[in-house]
Structures are given as structure tokens and as C-alpha cells.
Short mmCIF file of C-alpha atoms and ligand atoms in Angstrom, two decimals:
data_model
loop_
_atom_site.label_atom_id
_atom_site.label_comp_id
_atom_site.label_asym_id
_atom_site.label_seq_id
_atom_site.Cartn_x
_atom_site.Cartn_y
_atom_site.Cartn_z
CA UNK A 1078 85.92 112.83 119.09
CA UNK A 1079 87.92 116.32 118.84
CA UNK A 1080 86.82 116.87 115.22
CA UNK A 1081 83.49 118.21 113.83
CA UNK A 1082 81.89 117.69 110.53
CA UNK A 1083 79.25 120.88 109.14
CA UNK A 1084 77.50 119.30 106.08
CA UNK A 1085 75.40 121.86 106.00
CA UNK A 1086 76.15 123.16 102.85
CA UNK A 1087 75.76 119.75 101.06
CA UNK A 1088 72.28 120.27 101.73
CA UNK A 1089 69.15 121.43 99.40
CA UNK A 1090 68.20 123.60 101.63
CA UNK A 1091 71.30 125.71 101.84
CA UNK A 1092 72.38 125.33 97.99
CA UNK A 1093 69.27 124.28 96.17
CA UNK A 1094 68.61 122.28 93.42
CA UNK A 1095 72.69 121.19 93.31
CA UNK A 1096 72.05 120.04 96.99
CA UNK A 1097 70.88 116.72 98.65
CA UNK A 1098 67.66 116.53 100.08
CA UNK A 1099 67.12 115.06 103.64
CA UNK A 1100 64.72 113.03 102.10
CA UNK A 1101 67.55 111.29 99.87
CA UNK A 1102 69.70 110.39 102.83
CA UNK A 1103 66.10 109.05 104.85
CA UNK A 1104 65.35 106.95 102.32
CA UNK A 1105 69.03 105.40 101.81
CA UNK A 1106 68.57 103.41 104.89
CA UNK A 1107 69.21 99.98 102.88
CA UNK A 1108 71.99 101.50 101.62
CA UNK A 1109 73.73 102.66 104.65
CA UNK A 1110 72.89 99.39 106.61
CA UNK A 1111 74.70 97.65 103.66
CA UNK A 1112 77.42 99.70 103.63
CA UNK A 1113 77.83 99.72 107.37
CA UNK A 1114 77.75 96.14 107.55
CA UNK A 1115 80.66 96.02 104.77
CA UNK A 1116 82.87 97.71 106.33
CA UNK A 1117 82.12 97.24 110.03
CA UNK A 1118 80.93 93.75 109.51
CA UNK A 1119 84.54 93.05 108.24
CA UNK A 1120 86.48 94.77 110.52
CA UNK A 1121 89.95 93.33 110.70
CA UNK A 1122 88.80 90.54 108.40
CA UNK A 1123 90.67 90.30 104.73
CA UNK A 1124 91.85 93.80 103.25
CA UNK A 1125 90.06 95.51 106.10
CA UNK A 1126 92.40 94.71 109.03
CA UNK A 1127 93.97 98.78 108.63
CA UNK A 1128 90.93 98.97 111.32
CA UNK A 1129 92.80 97.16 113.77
CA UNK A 1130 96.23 99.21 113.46
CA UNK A 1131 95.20 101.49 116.11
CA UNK A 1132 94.80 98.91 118.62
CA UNK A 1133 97.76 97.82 119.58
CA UNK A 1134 99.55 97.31 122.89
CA UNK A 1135 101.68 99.32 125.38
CA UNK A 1136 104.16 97.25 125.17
CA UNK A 1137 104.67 97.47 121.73
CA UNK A 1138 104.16 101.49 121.39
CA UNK A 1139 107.10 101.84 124.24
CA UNK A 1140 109.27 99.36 122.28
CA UNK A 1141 108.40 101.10 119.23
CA UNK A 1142 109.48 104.62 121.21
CA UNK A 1143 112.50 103.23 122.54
CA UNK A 1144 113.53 102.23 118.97
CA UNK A 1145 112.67 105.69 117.43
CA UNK A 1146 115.12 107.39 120.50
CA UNK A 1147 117.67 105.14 119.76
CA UNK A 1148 117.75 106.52 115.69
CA UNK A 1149 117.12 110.06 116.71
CA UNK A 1150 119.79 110.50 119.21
CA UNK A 1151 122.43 109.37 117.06
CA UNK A 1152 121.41 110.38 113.01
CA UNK A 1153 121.53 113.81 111.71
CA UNK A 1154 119.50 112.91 109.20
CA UNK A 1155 116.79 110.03 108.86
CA UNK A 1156 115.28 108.65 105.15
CA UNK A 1157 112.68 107.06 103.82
CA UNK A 1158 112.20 105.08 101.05
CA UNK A 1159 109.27 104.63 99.37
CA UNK A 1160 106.27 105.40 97.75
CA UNK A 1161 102.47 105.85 97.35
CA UNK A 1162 100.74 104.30 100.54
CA UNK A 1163 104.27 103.65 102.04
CA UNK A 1164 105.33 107.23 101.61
CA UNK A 1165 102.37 109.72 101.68
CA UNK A 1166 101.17 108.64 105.52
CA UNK A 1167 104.55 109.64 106.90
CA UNK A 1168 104.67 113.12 104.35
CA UNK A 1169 101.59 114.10 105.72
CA UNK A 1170 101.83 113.31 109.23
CA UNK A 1171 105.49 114.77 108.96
CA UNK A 1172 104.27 118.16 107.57
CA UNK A 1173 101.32 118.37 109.62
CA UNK A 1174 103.31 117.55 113.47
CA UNK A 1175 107.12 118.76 113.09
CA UNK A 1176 108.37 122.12 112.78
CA UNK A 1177 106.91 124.12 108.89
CA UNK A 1178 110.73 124.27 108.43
CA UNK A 1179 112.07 121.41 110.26
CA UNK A 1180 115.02 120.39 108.31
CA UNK A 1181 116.36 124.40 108.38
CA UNK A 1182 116.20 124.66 112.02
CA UNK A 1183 119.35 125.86 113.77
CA UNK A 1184 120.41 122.58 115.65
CA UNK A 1185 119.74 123.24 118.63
CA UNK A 1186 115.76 123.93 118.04
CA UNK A 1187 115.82 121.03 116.58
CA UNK A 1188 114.63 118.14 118.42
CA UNK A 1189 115.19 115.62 115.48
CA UNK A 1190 117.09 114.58 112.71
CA UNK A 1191 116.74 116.35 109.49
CA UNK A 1192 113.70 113.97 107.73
CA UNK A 1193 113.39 113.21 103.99
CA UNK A 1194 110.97 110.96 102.64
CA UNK A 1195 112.21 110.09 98.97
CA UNK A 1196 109.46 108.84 97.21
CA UNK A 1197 110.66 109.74 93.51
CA UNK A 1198 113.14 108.35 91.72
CA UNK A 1199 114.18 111.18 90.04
CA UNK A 1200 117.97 110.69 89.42
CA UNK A 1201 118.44 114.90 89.90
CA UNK A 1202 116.46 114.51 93.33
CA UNK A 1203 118.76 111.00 94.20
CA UNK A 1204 122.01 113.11 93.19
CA UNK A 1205 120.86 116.13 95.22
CA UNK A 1206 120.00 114.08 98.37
CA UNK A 1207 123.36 112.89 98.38
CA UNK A 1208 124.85 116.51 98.02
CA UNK A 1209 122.89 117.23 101.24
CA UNK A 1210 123.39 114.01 103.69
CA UNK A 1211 126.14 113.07 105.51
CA UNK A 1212 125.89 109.29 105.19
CA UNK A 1213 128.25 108.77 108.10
CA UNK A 1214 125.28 109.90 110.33
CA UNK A 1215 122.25 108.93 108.11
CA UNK A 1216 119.96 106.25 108.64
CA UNK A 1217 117.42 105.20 105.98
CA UNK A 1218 113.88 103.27 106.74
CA UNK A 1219 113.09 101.38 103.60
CA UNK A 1220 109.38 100.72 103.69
CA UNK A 1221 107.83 98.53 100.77
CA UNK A 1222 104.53 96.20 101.69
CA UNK A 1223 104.97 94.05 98.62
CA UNK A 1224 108.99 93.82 99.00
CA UNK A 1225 109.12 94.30 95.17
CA UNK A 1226 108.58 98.13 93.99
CA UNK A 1227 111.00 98.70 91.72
CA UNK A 1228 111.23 102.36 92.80
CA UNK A 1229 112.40 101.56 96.09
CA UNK A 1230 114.24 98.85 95.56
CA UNK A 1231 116.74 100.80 93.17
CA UNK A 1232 116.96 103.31 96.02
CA UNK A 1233 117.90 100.81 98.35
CA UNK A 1234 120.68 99.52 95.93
CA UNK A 1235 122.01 102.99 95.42
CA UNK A 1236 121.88 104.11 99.39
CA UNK A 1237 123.42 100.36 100.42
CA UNK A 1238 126.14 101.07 98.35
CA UNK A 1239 126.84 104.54 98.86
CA UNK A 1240 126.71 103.85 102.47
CA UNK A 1241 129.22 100.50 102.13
CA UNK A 1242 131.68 102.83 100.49
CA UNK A 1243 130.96 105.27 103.08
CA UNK A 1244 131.30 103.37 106.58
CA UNK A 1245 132.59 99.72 105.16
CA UNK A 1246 130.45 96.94 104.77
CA UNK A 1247 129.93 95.81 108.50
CA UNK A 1248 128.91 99.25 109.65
CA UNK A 1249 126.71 99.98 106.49
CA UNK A 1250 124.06 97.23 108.05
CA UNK A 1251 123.35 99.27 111.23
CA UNK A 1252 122.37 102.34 108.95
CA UNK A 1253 119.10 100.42 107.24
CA UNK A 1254 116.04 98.83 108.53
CA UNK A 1255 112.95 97.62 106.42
CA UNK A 1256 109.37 97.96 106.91
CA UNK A 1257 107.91 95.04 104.77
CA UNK A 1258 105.62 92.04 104.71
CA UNK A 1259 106.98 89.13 107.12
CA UNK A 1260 108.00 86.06 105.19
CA UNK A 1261 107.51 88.02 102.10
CA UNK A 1262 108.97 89.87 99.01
CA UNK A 1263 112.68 90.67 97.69
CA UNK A 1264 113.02 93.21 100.44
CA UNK A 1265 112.50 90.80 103.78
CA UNK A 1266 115.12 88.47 101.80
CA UNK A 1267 117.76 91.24 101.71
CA UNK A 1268 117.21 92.36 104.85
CA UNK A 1269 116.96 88.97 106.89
CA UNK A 1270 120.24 88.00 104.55
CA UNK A 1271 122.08 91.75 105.52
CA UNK A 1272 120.73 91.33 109.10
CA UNK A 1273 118.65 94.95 108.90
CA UNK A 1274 116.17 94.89 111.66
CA UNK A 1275 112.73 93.80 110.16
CA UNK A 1276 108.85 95.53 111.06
CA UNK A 1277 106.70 93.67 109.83
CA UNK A 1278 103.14 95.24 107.61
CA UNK A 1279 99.93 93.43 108.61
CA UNK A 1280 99.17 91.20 105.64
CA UNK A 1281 95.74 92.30 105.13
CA UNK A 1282 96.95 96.18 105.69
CA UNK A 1283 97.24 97.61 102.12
CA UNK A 1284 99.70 100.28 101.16
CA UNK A 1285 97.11 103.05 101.73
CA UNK A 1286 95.60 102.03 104.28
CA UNK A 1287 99.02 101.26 106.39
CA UNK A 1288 99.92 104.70 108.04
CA UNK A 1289 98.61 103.48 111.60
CA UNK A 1290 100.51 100.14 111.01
CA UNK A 1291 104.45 100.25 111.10
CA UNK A 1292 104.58 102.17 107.77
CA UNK A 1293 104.36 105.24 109.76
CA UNK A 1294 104.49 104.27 113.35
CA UNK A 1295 107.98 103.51 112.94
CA UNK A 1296 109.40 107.16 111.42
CA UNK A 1297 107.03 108.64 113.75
CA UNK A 1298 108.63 107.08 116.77
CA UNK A 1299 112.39 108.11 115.05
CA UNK A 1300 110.85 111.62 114.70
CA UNK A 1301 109.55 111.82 117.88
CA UNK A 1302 105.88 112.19 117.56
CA UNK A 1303 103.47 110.82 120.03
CA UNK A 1304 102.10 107.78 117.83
CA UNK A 1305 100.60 107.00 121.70
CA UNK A 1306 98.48 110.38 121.95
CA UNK A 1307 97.82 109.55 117.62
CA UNK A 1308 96.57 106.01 118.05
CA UNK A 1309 93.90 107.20 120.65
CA UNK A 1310 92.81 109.87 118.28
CA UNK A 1311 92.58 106.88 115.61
CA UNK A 1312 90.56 105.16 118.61
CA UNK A 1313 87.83 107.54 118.82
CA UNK A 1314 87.73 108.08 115.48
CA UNK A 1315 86.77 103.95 114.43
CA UNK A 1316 84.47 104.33 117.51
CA UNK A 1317 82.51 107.59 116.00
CA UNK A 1318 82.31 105.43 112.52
CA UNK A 1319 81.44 102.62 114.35
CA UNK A 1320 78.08 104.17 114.86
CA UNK A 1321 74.82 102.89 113.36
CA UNK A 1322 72.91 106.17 112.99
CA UNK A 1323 74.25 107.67 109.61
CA UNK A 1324 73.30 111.58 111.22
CA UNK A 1325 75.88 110.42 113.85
CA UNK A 1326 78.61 108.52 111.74
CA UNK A 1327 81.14 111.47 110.08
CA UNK A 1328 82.54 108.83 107.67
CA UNK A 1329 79.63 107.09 106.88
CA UNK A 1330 77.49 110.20 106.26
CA UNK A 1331 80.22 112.23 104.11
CA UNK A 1332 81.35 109.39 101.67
CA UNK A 1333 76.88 108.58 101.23
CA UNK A 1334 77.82 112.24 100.34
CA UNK A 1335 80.04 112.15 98.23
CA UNK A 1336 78.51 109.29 96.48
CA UNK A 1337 75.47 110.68 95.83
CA UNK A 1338 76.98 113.31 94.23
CA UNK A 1339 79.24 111.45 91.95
CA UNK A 1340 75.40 109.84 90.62
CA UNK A 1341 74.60 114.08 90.10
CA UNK A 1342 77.77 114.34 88.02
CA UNK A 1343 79.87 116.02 90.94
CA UNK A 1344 83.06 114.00 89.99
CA UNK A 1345 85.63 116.13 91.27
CA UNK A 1346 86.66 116.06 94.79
CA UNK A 1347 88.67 119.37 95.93
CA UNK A 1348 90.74 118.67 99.12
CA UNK A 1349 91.27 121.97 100.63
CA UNK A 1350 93.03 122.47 104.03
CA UNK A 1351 93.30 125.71 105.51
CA UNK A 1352 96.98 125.17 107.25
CA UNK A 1353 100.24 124.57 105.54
CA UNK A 1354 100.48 122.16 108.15
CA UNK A 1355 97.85 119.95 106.22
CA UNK A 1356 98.87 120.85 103.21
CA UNK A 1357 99.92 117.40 102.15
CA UNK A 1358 97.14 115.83 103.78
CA UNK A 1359 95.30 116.16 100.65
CA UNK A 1360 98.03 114.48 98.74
CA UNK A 1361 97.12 111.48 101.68
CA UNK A 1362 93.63 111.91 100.49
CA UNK A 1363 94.12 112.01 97.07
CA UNK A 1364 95.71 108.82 96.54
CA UNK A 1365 93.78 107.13 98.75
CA UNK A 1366 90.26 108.52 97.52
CA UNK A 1367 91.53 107.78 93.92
CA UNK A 1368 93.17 104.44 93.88
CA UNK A 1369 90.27 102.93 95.94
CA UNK A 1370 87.29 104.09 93.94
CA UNK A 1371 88.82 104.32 90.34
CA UNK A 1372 87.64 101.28 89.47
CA UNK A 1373 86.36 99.55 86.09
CA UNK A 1374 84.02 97.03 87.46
CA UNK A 1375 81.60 96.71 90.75
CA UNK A 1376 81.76 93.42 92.69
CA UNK A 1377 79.26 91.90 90.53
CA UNK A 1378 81.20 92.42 87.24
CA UNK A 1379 79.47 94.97 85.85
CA UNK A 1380 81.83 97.70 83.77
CA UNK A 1381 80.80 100.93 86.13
CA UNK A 1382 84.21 103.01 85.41
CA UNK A 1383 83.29 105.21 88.60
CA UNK A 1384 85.51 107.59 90.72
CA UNK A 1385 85.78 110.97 91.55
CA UNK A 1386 88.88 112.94 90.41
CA UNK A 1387 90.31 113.83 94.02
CA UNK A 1388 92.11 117.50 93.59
CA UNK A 1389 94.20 119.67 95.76
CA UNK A 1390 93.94 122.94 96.68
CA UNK A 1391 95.55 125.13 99.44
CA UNK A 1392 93.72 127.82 101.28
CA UNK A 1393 94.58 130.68 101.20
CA UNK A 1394 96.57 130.51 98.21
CA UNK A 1395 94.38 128.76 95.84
CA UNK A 1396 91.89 131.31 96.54
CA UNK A 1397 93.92 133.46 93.76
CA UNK A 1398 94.48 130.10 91.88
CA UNK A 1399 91.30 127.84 91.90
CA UNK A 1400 88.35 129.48 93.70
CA UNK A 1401 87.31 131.23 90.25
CA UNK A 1402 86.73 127.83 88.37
CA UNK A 1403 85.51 126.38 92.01
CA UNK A 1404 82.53 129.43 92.35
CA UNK A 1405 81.77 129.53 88.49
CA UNK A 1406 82.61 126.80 86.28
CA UNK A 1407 81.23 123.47 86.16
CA UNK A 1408 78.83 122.22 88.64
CA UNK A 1409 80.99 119.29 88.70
CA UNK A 1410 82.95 119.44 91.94
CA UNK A 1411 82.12 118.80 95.91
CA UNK A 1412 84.76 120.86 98.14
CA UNK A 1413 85.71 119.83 101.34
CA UNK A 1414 87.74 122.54 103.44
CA UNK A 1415 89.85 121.43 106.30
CA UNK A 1416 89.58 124.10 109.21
CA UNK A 1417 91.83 124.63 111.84
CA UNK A 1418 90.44 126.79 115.25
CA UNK A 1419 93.35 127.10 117.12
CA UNK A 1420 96.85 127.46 115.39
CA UNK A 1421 100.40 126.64 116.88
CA UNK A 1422 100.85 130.67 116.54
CA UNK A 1423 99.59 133.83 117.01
CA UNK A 1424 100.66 136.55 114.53
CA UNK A 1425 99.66 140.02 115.13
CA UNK A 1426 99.40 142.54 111.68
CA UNK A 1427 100.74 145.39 114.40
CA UNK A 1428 98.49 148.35 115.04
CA UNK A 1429 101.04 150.97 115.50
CA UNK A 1430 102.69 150.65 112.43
CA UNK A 1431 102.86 153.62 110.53
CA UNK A 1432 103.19 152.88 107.02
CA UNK A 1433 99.85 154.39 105.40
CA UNK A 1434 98.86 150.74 104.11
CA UNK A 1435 95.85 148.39 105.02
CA UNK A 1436 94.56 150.06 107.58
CA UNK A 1437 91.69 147.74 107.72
CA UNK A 1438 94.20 145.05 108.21
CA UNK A 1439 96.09 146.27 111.34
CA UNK A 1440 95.45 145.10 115.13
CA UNK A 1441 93.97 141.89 113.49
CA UNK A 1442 95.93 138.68 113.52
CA UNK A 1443 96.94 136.41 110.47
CA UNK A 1444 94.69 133.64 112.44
CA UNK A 1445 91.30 136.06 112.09
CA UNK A 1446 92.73 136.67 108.62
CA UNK A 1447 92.78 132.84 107.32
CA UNK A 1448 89.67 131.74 109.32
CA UNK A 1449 87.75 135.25 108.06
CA UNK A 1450 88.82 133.72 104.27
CA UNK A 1451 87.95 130.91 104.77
CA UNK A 1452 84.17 131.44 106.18
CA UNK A 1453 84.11 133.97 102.82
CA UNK A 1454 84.79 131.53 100.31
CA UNK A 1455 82.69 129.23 101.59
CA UNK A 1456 79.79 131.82 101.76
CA UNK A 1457 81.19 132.52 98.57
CA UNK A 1458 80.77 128.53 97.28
CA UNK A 1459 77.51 128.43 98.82
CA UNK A 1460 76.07 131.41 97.56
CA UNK A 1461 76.81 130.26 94.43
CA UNK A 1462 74.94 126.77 94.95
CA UNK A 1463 78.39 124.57 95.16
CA UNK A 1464 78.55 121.28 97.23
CA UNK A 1465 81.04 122.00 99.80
CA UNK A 1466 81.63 120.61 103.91
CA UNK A 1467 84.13 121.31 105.95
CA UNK A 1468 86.34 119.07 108.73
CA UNK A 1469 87.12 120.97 111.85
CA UNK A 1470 90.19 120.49 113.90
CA UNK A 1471 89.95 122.36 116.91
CA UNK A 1472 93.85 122.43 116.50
CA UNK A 1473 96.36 120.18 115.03
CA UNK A 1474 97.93 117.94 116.75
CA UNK A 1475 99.18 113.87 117.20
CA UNK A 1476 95.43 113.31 118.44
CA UNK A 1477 93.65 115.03 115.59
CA UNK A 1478 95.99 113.95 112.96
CA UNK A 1479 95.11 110.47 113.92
CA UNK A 1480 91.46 110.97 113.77
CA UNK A 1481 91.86 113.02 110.93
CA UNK A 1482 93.95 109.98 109.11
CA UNK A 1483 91.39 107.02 110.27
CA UNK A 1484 88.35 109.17 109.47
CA UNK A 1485 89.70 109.13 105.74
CA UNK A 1486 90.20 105.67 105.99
CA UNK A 1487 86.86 104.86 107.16
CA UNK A 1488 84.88 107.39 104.60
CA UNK A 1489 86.52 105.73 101.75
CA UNK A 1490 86.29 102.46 103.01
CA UNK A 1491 82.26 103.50 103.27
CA UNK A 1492 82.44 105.31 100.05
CA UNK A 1493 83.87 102.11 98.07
CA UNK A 1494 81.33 99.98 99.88
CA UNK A 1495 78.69 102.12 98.57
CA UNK A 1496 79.50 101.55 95.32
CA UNK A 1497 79.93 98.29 95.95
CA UNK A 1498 83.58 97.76 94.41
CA UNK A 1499 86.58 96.40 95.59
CA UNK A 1500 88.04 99.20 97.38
CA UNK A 1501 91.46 97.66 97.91
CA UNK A 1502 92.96 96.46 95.33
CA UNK A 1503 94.62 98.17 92.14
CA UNK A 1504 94.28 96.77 88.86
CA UNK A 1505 94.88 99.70 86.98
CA UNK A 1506 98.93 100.22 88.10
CA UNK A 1507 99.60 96.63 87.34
CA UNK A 1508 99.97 96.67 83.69
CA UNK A 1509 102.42 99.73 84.41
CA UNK A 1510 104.28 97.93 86.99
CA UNK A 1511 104.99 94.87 84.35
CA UNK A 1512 105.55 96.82 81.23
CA UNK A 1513 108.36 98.69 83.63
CA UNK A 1514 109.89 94.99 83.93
CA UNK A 1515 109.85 94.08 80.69
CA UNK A 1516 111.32 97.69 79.51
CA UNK A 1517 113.79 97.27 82.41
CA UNK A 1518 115.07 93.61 81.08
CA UNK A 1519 113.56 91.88 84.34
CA UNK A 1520 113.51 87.72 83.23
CA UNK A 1521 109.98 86.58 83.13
CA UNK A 1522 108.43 89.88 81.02
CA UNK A 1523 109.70 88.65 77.33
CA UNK A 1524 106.46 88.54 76.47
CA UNK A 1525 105.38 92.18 77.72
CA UNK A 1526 108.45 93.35 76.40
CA UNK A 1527 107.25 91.78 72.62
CA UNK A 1528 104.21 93.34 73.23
CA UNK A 1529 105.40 96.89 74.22
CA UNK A 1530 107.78 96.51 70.80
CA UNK A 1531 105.11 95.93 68.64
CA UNK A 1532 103.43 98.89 69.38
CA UNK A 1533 104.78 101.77 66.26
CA UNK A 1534 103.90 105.54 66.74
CA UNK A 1535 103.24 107.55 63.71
CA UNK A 1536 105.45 110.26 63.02
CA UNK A 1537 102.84 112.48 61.69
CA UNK A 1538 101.79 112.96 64.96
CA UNK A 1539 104.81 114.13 66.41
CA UNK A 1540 105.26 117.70 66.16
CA UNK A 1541 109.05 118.36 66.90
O1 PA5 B 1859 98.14 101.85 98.14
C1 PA5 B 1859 98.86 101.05 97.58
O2 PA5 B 1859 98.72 99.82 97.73
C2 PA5 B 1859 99.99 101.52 96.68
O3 PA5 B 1859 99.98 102.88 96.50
C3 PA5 B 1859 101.33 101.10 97.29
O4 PA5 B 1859 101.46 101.70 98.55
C4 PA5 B 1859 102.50 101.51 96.40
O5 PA5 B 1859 102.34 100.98 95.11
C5 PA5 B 1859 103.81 101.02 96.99
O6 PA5 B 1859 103.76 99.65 97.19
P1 PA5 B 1859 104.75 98.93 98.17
O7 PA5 B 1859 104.46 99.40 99.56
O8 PA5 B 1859 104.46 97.48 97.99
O9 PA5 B 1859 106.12 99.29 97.75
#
């Protein structure tokens, strides 16, 4: 694999008594075999077949390709619709592989169409996206697992019929095509009834789990990115946490990590990338680190209400943000920085400029400058006895981004397994999801909606 995992400063012997002894992870060998059988023992079996994604054909990647060109060379500007795992995957890989400022390249740098992934339904943001596209030459992915989000759906209704009024109702169908559960869900209906073309979402590939499955292989291949070079990267990922020896398995030894230091109280986990590139890679992580270990009850029933708070943080900017409460509040937190070697630039702070200001600074780059930073606060982190690791890229690209996606896959896969909960499902957004309906006027949610009514705030404690 391309990327390298330094644990060193999770360790007793680098932080001291906040640390975790080599002992601890020596004597966990029930535990990892346990876990390692859960999640490897299950490999494309029930919830778990997001391990498969990577594998799949030629064939298929060069019909996928041949798809995306077709899209690119004719939109100026490509959508998607939809949200949590069927948004954040293409966000992330979007930021981290296409130009910082892709959408305000001059045309002809631009190699794509202008990308937006709506995942809000903000009626301001759904009003200003239409101030901005050009419908005539827009074409919109909407990408739902279930078929039924409410949230995308309603986009969907607005963009269809914006779009019919736009092109007529014939030409409106060529602008739309679904990513969605075969067989399944409100969303295959429409589109098999509209005649949208149809991907189909592995059944046992969950929403967060689903960016190496058509969720994101399809904008990808619209956008242009190598999902070829970013499913090998996946590849040698599942093979490096396919490993029995913990020492040797980055996935299986970071989330035993992590988990151990939930038990110590350490129930904050800061996600902080050192590239704007990755920048929303730790809004990837954070919903799937949260959704899949926030959980109520282990497997066995008992109430265990475990979970680490996932947060993110930027370096170098949250350096002047976060670092303070990181170095000296609460010994509540484990930090993992995401480290890039090589950057896409180079950017000299000139040495013959004049201007009598930071000398120190000049005939360095801005890469020595964020890597220096970064080795400082964590020297700083360490110093002060704070649980932090760091992920290495040697640079980022479509094969690092797909190890770097799988590996997060795989450690919270192990990290849920662990703690022996159900790591893919959701409980907790259901009741949301149905009081929505019943607020909404959906038939079927009288009952919620009764419920919801009966519930009378106080005014005393409204301060207006
Ligand atoms: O991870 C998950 O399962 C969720 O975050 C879903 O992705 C999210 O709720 C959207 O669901 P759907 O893809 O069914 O629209």
C-alpha cells in the first residue's frame, strides 16, 4: 500500500500514562481474532458486501467511463442529489481529485463540467443553484439507496420540473439518471416509469459504506477521475486489512486504538487533514465514524450508549482555532492528522523580495511551511501527553484517495466489531425520518403526527 500509519504517539511510551501500553494491545489477541473474523469472516456477506465494491470488472469500469464521457462532453454543469452516505463520498473525493477551484476555472482549463453536489435542502441554496445553472445544459445524478429520502426526492420534483419547463417534457428525461436500489424504492419507480437510465446500489452496500459502489463511481466517471487507478488503491487497501497480524493491519490496529481509548474516556475523535484537498474527507469520516458506532445497545442487548464524537479540524487553520483546547483542555480527545508528502504544487515565499518582513520565512516554500506545522503541533500534542496518529499520503491522488476511503471503511467496520454492535444500521435517524412524514402530511403517519401534537412547550421557557 502507498499509505503509512505512525501510531507512535498513541503509545505509553511516547505520551505516558494517557498512552496505550504494548502490553494492552499483546494481550487483546482474543479480541482482535474476534474482530478480524467479524469483519473479514463476513466479507461480502449481509451489510458487509461495501468490501466487494472494489472488485469489479473491466468491462464494467470502461462502460462506466464511456458513460461518464458521454455526460461530460455535452453538460456545463453536472448535479447531484443527495445526502449523507449518498452525498459525502462524491464531496470528498470531488474536493480531494479536481481542481481547489474547479467550478471558477476559465473554460478552457477546465476539463469538466462545473460539479455541485446538493445535499441540503435549503430553499435559499435550491433558489441560488438555479440562479447559477443553465438547465438547458445541466444534467443531474439523483442518488438515493433507499429510493425514499424525502430530501432528495423533493429535489428531484423541483429539478424535473424546472427542467420540463425548460427543454419540454421529452427532452427533460435525457437530463436525469438515478443511482438507487434495483427493484426498489419510490425513486427506481419514477425512473423506470420516466425511462431515466437506472445504476443500481448493491443491496447489502449501505449509504456510508457505498462510495466504491455506483454512488460515487458514477459522478466520478462524469467528472473524469480515474475510478480504475481508485479501485486498485481500494484493492490494496482490503488486502493490507486483510492481514492477521494486528502490528501489520492499519485498520485493524487504529480502530483497537481508538477503542481502547473510548474505555479511557478519549471520546472525541479530531479528524485533521493537512490539505484543503482533504478537507472534506473528515466530513466522510465523520459521518461514517458517528452513525456506525453511536449506538444504544451492543449485539447482545445490553444498553452500552457508546461512540466517539468524530470532529473536524483543518490544518493549518485550526491551529489558530482548535489546537489550544486540543494541547490543554480535556484529556478527552484522540487526534488523527492526515499528512500529505508531496503536494500538486510548489510555492516558493521568494528570497529576493525586499519588503523588510519575515525574513525567516523567505527562500522556504509553503510545502516546508505546512509539513514544518504540522510536525510542531504534533510535537506540540505529544509533549503535552495527547493521543494523536497520523495517515500519510505520499501524495494525493485517485490511488490514495481510494485507499484512503476503504481504509476508513475497514477501521470502522473493525472499530464497530470491537464493540460488538451493529455497525450498519441507524436507529437513531428513524424516528426523525417518520416524525418528518407525519409533520409533512405523508398518509400512513396519523399516528406520529397525534403524537408530535400532543407534545406542549412551556412558554416560560421561551425567552423571546
Ligand atoms: O449511511 C447511511 O445509510 C445514511 O447516511 C444514508 O446515506 C442517508 O440517510 C441517505 O439515504 P438514501 O441513500 O437512502 O437516500
Amino acid at each position: 500500500m502507498k499509505l503509512a500509519f505512525d501510531y507512535n504517539n498513541m503509545m505509553g511510551y511516547s505520551i505516558g500514562e494517557h498512552g496505550i501500553k504494548k502490553s494492552i494491545i499483546d494481550d487483546g489477541k482474543a479480541a482482535h481474532k474476534a474482530a478480524y473474523d467479524e469483519v473479514i469472516g463476513n466479507s461480502g456477506k449481509g451489510w458487509q458486501e461495501w468490501t466487494e465494491t472494489p472488485l469489479i470488472d473491466k468491462t464494467e469500469i470502461d462502460e462506466l467511463n464511456d458513460f461518464g464521457k458521454s455526460i461530460r462532453e455535452k453538460a456545463s454543469s453536472f448535479v447531484v442529489l443527495g445526502i449523507g452516505g449518498s452525498a459525502l463520498g462524491p464531496i470528498c473525493v470531488f474536493n480531494a481529485l479536481l481542481h481547489l477551484h474547479h467550478n471558477e476555472l476559465p473554460e478552457k482549463m477546465r476539463k469538466a463540467p462545473k460539479i455541485y453536489v446538493e445535499d441540503n435542502i435549503d430553499p435559499e441554496r435550491m433558489s441560488a443553484l438555479l440562479d447559477v445553472i443553465d438547465l438547458k445544459t445541466t444534467y443531474f445524478n439523483i442518488i438515493t439507496k433507499s429510493g425514499e429520502t424525502s430530501e432528495t426526492l423533493s429535489q428531484f420534483i423541483i429539478l424535473y420540473n424546472a427542467m420540463k419547463k425548460a427543454v419540454g417534457e421529452k427532452a427533460a428525461k435525457e437530463h436525469f439518471f438515478a443511482t438507487t436500489t434495483i427493484g426498489k424504492g419510490a425513486l427506481y419507480s419514477v425512473a423506470q416509469k420516466e425511462g431515466f437510465r437506472i445504476f443500481g446500489i448493491p443491496a447489502g452496500v449501505g449509504g456510508r459504506f457505498s462510495v466504491l459502489s455506483n454512488v460515487g463511481l458514477v459522478p466520478f466517471a462524469v467528472m473524469g477521475i480515474d475510478i480504475e487507478k481508485m479501485l486498485d488503491g481500494a484493492k490494496e487497501m482490503r488486502k493490507a486489512c486483510e492481514r492477521t497480524d494486528i502490528y501489520r493491519n492499519p485498520a485493524l490496529m487504529t480502530a483497537f486504538l481508538q477503542v481502547e481509548s473510548m474505555k479511557a474516556g478519549k471520546n472525541i475523535s479530531v479528524m485533521m487533514p493537512y490539505a484543503d484537498g482533504l478537507k472534506t474527507m473528515a466530513d466522510f469520516y465523520c459521518q461514517i465514524w458517528a452513525e456506525s458506532l453511536g449506538k444504544a445497545v451492543d449485539k447482545k442487548g445490553n444498553t452500552v450508549n457508546c461512540g466517539q464524537t468524530p470532529a473536524k479540524s483543518l490544518g493549518v487553520t485550526d491551529q489558530h482555532s482548535q489546537v489550544q483546547l486540543y494541547t490543554e483542555g480535556p484529556f478527552d480527545k484522540v487526534v488523527t492528522f492526515i499528512a500529505v508528502d508531496k503536494f500538486g504544487a510548489v510555492t516558493d515565499i521568494p528570497s529576493d523580495e525586499s519588503a523588510e518582513v519575515g525574513d525567516f520565512l523567505k527562500g522556504h516554500t509553503l510545502n516546508e511551511l505546512i509539513n514544518a506545522e504540522r510536525k510542531s503541533t504534533e510535537f506540540a500534542l505529544t509533549k503535552a501527553g495527547r493521543s494523536n496518529f497520523t495517515v500519510i499520503l505520499p501524495e494525493v491522488n485517485a490511488e490514495t484517495v481510494g485507499e484512503l476511503l476503504m481504509y476508513f471503511m475497514y477501521e470502522t467496520a473493525f472499530a464497530g466489531a470491537y464493540l460488538d454492535i451493529d455497525t450498519f444500521n441507524q436507529p437513531g435517524v428513524e424516528e426523525g425520518k417518520k416524525a418528518t412524514f407525519a409533520m409533512i402530511g405523508r398518509s400512513g403517519y396519523e399516528k406520529k403526527l397525534e403524537e408530535l401534537n400532543s407534545i406542549k412547550k412551556q412558554d416560560e421557557f421561551i425567552i423571546r
